[in-house]
Coordinates of C-alpha atoms in Angstrom, one line a residue:
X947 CA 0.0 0.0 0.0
X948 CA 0.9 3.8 0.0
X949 CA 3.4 5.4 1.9
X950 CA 2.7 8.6 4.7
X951 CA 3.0 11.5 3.3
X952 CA 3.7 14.9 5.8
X953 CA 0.6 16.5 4.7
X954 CA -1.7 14.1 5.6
X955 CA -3.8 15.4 8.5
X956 CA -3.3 13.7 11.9
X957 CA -5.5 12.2 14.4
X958 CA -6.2 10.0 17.5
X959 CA -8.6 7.0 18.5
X960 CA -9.2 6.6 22.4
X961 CA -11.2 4.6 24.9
X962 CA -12.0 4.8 28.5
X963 CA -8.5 3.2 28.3
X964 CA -7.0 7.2 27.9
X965 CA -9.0 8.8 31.3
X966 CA -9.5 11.8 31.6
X967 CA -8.3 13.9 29.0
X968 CA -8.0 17.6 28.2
X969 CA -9.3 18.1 24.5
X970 CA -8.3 21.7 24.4
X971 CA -5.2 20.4 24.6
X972 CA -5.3 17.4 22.1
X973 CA -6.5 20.0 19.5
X974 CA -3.7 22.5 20.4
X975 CA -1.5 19.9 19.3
X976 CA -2.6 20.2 16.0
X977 CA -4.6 17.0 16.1
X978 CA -7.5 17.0 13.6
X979 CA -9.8 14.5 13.6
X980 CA -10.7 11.6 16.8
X981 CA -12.2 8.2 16.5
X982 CA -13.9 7.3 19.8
X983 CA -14.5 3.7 21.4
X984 CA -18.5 3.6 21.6
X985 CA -19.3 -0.2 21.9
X986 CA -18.6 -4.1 22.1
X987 CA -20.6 -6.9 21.8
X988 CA -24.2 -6.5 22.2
X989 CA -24.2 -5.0 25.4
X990 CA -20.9 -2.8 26.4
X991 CA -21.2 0.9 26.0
X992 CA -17.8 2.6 27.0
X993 CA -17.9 4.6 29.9
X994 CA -16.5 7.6 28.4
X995 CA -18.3 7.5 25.4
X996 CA -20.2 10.5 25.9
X997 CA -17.9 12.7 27.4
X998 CA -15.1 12.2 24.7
X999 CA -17.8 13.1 22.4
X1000 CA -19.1 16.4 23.9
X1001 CA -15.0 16.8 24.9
X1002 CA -13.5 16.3 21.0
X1003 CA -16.8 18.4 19.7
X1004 CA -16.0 21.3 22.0
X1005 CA -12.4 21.3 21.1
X1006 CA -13.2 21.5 17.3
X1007 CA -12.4 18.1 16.3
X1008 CA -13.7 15.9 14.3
X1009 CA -15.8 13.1 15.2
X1010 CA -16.2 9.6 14.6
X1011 CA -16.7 6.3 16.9
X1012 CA -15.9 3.0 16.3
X1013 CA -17.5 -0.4 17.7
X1014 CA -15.8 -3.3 18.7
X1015 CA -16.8 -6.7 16.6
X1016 CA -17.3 -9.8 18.5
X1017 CA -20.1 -11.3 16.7
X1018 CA -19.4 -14.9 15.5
X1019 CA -23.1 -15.4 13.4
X1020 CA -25.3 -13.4 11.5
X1021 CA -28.1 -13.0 13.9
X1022 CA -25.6 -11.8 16.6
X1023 CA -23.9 -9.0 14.1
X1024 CA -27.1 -7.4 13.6
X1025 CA -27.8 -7.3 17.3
X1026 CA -24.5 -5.7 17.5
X1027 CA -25.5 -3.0 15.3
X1028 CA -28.5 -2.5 16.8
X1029 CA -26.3 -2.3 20.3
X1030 CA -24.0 0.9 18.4
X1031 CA -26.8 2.3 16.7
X1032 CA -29.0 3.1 19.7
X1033 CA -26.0 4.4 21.6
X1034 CA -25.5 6.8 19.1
X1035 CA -28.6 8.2 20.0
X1036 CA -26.9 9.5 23.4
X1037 CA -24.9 12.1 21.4
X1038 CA -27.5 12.5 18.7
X1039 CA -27.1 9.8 16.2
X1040 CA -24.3 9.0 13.6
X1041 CA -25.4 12.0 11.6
X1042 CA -24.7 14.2 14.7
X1043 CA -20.7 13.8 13.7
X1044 CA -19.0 14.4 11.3
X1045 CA -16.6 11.2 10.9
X1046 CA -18.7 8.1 9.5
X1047 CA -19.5 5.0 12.2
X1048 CA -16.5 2.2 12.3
X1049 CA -16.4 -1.8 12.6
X1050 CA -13.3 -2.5 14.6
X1051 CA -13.4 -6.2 13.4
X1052 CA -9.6 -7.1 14.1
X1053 CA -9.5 -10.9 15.9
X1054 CA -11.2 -14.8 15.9
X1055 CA -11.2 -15.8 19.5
X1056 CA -13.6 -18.5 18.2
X1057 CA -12.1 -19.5 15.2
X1058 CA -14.5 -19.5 12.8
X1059 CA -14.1 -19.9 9.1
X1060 CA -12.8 -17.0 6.0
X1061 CA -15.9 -17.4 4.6
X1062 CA -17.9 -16.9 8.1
X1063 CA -15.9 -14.0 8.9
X1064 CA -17.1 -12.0 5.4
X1065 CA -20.8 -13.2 6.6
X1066 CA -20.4 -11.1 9.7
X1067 CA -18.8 -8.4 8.8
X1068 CA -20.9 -7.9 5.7
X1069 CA -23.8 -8.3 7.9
X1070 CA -23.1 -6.0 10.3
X1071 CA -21.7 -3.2 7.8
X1072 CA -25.7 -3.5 6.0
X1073 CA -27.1 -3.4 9.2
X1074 CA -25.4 -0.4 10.5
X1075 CA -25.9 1.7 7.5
X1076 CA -29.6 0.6 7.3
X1077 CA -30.4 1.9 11.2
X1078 CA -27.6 5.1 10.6
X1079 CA -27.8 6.2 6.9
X1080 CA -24.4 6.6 7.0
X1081 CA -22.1 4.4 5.4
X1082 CA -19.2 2.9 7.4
X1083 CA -15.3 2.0 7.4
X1084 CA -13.9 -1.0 8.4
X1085 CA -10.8 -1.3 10.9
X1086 CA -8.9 -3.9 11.1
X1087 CA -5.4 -5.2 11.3
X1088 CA -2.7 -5.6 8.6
X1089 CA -2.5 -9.3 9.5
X1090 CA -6.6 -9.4 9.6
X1091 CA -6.8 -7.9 6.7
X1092 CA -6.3 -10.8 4.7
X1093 CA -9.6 -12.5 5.6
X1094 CA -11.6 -10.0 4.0
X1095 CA -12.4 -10.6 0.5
X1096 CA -12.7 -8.2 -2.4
X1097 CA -16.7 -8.0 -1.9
X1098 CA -15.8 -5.6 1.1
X1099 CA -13.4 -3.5 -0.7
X1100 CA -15.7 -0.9 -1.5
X1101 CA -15.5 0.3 1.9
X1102 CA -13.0 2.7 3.4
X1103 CA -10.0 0.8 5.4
X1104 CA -8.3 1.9 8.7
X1105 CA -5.7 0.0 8.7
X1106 CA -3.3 -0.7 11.7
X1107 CA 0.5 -1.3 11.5
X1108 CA 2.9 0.1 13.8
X1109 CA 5.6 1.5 11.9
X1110 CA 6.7 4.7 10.3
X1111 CA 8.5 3.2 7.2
X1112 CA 6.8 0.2 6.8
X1113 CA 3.6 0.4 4.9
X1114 CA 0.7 -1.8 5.1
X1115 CA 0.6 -4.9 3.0
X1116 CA -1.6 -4.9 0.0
X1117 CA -4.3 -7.1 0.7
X1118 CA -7.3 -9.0 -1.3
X1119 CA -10.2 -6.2 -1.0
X1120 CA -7.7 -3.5 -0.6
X1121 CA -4.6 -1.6 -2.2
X1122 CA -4.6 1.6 -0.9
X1123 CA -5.5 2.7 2.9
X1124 CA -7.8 5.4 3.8
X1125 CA -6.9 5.9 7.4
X1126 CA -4.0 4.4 8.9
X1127 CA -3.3 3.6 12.9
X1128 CA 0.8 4.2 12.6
X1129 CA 1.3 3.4 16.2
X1130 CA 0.1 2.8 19.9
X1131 CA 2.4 4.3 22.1
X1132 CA 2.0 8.3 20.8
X1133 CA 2.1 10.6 23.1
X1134 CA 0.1 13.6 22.8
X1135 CA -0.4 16.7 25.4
X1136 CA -3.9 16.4 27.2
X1137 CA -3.6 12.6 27.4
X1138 CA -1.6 10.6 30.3
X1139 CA 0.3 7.8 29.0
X1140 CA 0.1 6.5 25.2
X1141 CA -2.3 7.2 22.9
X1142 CA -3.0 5.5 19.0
X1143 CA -2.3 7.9 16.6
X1144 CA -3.8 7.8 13.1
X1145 CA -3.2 9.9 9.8
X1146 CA -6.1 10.4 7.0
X1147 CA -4.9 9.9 3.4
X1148 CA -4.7 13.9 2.6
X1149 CA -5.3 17.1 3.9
X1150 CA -8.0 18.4 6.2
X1151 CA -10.1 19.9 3.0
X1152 CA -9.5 16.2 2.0
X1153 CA -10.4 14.0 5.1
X1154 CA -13.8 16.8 5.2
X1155 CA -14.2 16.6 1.4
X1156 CA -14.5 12.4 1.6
X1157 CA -16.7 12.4 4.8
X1158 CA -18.7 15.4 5.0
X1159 CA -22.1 15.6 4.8
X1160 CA -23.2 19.0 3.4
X1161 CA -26.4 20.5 4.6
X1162 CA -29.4 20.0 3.0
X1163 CA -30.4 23.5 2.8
X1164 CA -33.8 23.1 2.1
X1165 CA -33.9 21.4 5.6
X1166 CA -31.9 23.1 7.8
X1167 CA -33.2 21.1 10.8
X1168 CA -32.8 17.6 8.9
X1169 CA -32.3 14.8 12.3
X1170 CA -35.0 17.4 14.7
X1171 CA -38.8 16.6 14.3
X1172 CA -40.5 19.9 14.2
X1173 CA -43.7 20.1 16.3
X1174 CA -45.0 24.0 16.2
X1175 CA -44.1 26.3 13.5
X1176 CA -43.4 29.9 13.1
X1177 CA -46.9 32.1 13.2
X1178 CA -49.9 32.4 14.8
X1179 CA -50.6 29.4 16.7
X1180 CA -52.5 27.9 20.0
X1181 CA -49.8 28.2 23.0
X1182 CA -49.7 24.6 23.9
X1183 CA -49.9 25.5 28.0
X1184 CA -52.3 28.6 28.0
X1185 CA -54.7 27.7 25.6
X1186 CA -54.5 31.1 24.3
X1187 CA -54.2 32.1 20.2
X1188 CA -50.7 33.7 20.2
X1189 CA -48.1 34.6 17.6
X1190 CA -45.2 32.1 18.2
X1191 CA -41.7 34.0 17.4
X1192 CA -39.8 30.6 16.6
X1193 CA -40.4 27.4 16.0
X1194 CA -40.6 24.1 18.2
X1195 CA -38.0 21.0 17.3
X1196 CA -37.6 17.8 19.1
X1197 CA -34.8 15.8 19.5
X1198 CA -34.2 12.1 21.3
X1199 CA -33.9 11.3 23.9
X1200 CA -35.8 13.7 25.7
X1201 CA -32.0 15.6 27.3
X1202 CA -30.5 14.8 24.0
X1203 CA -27.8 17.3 22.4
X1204 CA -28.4 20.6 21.2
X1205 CA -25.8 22.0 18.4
X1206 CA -25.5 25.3 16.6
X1207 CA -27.3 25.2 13.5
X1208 CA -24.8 28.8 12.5
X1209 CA -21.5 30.3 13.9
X1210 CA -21.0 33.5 16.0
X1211 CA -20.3 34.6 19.6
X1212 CA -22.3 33.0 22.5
X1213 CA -24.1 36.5 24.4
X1214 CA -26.0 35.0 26.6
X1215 CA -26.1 31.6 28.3
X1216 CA -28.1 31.1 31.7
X1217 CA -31.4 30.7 32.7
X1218 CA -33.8 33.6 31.6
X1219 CA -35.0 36.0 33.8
X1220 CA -38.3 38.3 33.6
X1221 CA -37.4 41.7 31.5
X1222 CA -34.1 40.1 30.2
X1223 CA -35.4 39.3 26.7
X1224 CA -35.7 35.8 28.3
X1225 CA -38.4 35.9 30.7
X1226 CA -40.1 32.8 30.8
X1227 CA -37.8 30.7 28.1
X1228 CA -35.4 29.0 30.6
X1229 CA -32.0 28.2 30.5
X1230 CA -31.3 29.4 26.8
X1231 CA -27.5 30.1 24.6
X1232 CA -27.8 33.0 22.4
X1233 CA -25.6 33.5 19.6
X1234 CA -25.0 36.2 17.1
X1235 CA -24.2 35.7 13.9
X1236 CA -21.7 37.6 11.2
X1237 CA -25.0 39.6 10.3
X1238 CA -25.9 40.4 13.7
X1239 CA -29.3 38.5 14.1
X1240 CA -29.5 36.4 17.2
X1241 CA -30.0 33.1 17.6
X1242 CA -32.0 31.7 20.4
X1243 CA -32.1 28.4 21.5
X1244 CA -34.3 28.1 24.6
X1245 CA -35.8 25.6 27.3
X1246 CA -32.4 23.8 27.7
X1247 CA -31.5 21.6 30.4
X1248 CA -28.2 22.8 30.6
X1249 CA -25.9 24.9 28.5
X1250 CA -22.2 23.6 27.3
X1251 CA -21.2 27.1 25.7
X1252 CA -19.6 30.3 27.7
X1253 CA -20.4 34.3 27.0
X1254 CA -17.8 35.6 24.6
X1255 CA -17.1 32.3 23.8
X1256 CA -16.7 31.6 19.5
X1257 CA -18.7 29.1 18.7
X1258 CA -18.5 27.0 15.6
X1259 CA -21.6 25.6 13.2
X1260 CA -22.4 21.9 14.4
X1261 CA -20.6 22.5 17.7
X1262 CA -22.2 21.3 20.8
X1263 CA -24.1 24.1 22.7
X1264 CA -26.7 22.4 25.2
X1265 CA -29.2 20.0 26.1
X1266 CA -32.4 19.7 25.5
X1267 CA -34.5 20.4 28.4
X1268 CA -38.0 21.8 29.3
X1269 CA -37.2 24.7 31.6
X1270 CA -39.9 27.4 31.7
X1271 CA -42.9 27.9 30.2
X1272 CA -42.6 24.4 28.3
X1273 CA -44.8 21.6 27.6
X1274 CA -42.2 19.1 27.6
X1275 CA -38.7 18.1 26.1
X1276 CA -38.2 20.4 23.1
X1277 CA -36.3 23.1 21.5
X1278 CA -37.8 26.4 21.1
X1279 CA -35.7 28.3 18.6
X1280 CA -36.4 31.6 17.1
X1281 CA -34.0 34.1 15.2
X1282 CA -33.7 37.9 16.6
X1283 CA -33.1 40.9 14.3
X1284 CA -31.0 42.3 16.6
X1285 CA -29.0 42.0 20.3
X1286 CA -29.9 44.9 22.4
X1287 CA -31.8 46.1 24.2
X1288 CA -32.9 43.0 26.0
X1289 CA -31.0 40.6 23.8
X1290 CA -33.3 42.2 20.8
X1291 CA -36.8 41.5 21.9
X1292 CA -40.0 42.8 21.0
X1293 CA -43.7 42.6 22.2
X1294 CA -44.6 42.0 18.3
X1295 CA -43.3 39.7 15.5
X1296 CA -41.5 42.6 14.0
X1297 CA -38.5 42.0 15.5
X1298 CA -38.4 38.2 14.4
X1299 CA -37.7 36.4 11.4
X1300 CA -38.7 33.3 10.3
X1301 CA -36.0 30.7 11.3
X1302 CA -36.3 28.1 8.2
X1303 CA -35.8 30.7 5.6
X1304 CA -33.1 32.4 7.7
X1305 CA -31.1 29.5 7.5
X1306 CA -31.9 28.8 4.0
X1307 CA -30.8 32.3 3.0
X1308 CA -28.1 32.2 4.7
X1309 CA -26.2 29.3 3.6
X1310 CA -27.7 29.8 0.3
X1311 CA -25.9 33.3 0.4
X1312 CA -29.3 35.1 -0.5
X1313 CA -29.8 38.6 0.8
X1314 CA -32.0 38.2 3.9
X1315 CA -35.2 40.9 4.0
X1316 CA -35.2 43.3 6.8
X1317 CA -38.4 45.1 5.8
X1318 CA -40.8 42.2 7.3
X1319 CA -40.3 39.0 8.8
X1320 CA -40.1 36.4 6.6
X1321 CA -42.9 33.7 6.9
X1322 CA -43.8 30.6 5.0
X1323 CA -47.7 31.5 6.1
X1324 CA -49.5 32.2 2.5
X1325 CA -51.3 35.7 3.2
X1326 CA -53.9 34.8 0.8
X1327 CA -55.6 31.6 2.7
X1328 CA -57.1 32.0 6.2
X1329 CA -56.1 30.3 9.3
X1330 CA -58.4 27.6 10.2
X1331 CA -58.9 29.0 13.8
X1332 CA -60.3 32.5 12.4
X1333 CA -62.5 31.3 9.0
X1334 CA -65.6 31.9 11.1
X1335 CA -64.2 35.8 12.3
X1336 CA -63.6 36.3 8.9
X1337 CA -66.4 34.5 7.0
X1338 CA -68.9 37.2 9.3
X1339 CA -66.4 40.1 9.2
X1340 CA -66.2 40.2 5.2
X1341 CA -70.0 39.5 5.2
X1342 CA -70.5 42.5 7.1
X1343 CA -68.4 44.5 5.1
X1344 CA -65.9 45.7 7.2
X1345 CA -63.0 43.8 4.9
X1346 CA -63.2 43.2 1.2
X1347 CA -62.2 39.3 1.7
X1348 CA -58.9 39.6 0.2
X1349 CA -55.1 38.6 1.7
X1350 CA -56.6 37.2 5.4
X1351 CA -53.0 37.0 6.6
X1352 CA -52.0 40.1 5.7
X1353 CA -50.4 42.6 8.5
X1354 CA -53.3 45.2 9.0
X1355 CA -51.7 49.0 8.2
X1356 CA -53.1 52.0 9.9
X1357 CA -54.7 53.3 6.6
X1358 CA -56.6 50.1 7.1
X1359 CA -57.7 50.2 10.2
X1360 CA -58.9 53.7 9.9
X1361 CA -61.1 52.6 7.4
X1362 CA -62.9 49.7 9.3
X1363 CA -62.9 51.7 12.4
X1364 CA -64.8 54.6 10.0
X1365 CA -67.5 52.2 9.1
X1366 CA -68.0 50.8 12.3
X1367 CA -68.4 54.2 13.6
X1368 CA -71.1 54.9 10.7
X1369 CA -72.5 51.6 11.5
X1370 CA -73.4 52.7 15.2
X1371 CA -74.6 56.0 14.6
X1372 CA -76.8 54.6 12.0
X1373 CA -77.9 51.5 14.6
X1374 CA -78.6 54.3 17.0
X1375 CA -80.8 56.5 14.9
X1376 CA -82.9 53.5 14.3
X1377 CA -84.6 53.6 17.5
X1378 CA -84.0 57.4 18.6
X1379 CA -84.0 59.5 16.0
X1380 CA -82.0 62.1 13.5
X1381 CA -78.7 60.3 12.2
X1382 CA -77.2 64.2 11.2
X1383 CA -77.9 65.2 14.6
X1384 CA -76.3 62.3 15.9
X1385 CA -73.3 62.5 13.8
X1386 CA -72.7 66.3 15.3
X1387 CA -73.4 65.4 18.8
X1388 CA -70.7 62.6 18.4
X1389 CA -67.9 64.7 16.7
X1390 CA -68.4 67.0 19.8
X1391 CA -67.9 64.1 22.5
X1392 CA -64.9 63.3 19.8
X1393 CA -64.0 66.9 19.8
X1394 CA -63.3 66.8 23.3
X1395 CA -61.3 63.9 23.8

């Protein structure tokens, strides 16, 4: 196989083998990328699975995880899948990170045959991509190796072999190595005693080229179910018809991870108090963006981000939670035209914008509108809730029937208040008398204020 070359990018993989370890430091040390023990068997989860995770996101690495392959028949390789798959959902699934899920498949304790061995593997490579969507590498040995045939070539190899001359051997599925574990006895600042160090084959803009999943823009919130949408809505805990400044996305479990959907500077990121901007949201991170719109992400359980801290796109900000005025586990996440005062709030929608577009704007690189706030509502259909209001308004004449959802003006409202008014005066001549006479008496009482 290929040789090293000094400007491929370098990395680490570690277990609950490393301890604690100070991933500020790690990164420092100009290490790029991290695979991360998640799993064995079908029922081992690694103790610090999740914290590595949170740790490597933090420091700005990337992310992948890697499970360890005992499985001797078919049936058991799927439940190991299943095993890695659901613990994935701890730190948000596969698609929460930004290196592709592993099968560590590097011994045969039981001795079973070649052919057995491809049966496994292949099983448990289909099953993990069905339950992840992602698909994954294999890791494995230079002396392994040689059991897989060429069927599994088609997947990228991590390939161990202590050396820093000696490359890996060719082998029958593979002739060339995508990632490859040079030794286990690195050393690396952040991390007592030795550590495995790895090197992707290229640069950074390569290793995030091959891997990285690019958003699908017309879904910014691809991986969150969205449950209440920007607009005029029912408040799920009052009852009460209410314009709802963001939108509502769930993630599982029910404390699972938050990230920033953009970049920018964390302002604020505590619980809310009343009058801050934040009265009644809860624990919530707010971030500005290049542009200077804020980005709220509110009802955590807890925050994982600092003020004045720079935070990165995909970087881990919080937990979900359901701190204040909440129905339950959720993410209420809106998008503020401006900071101050009170972190850029306002009693009305006008100092809101509609977080979907946003987004899509945004990374589409489209000029975002500041005269309005940007809705997906279609102005021209009625909300259910208000057909009969405006069914009986528009009989009576008091709006043409056109553009229901529209923003009233003042010109506008002049007008309906003027035929009310002429309305009255004529209700009230009915039964006592001259509607002239009325009309002057009333722009008296008007007169005077």
């Amino acid at each position: 196989m290929q040789a090293r070359k000094d400007s491929n990018v370098q990395g680490i993989d570690v277990s609950r083998y490393q301890g604690k370890i100070d991933w500020q430091q790690v990164k420092a040390d100009k290490r790029e990328f991290v695979f991360i023990k998640a799993t064995e068997g079908q029922t081992y989860t690694d103790p610090n699975f999740v914290t590595n995770v949170k740790g490597a996101l933090l420091a700005g690495l990337l992310v992948g995880t890697y499970h360890f392959l005992r499985a001797t028949s078919a049936d058991v390789a799927k439940a190991e899948a299943a095993h890695y798959a659901k613990s994935l959902e701890a730190i948000g699934g596969a698609k929460a990170l930004q290196l592709p899920p592993v099968m560590d498949y590097e011994n045969n304790p039981a001795g079973i045959s070649k052919a057995q061995i491809n049966v496994v593997a292949r099983t448990f490579l289909l099953e993990l991509e069905r339950l992840t969507g992602i698909k994954p590498i294999i890791y494995t040995g230079n002396s392994f190796a040689g059991n897989f045939d060429a069927s599994l070539g088609s997947y990228d190899l991590w390939i161990a072999r202590y050396s820093d001359t000696r490359v890996p051997d060719d082998q029958p599925a593979w002739k060339f190595w995508d990632v490859w574990q040079y030794s286990e006895s690195g050393r690396v600042p952040g991390i007592v005693g030795n550590v495995d160090l790895n090197e992707f084959n290229g640069s950074l803009a390569d290793l995030k080229k091959r891997y990285g999943r690019e958003q699908d823009v017309s879904n910014p919130f691809n991986g969150y179910r969205i449950t209440s949408p920007f607009g005029m809505r029912k408040h799920p805990v009052s009852g009460v018809n209410k314009f709802h400044r963001g939108i509502d996305l769930v993630v599982s479990p029910a404390d699972g991870p938050i990230y920033a959907f953009i970049a920018g500077e964390v302002m604020h990121a505590k619980m809310g108090v009343s009058g801050s901007g934040f009265g009644n949201y809860g624990i919530t991170v707010a971030i500005r963006d290049d542009k200077g719109y804020l980005h709220v992400y509110a009802h955590l359980s807890a925050a994982a981000v600092k003020v004045g801290q720079q935070v990165k796109r995909g970087q881990l900000i919080g937990k979900q939670g359901s701190t204040g005025i909440s129905s339950g586990a959720h993410l209420h996440y809106e998008v503020r035209k401006a900071c101050t005062p009170q972190y850029g709030y306002t009693a009305t929608e006008s100092g809101v914008v509609e977080p979907t577009q946003y987004l899509i704007n945004y990374y589409g690189q489209t000029p975002v509108k500041e005269d309005k706030p940007l809705s997906q509502r279609d102005i021209n259909v009625v909300s259910p809730w208000a057909e009969a209001t405006w069914a009986e308004v528009t009989a009576n004449g008091y709006y043409d029937g056109t553009r229901p959802g529209a923003m009233i003006t003042r010109e506008e409202s002049g007008i309906v208040m003027n035929r009310l008014r002429k309305n009255i005066l004529k209700l009230i001549a009915g039964i006592n008398g001259n509607v002239a006479d009325m009309d002057e008496r009333l722009k008296k009482i008007e007169a005077e204020g």
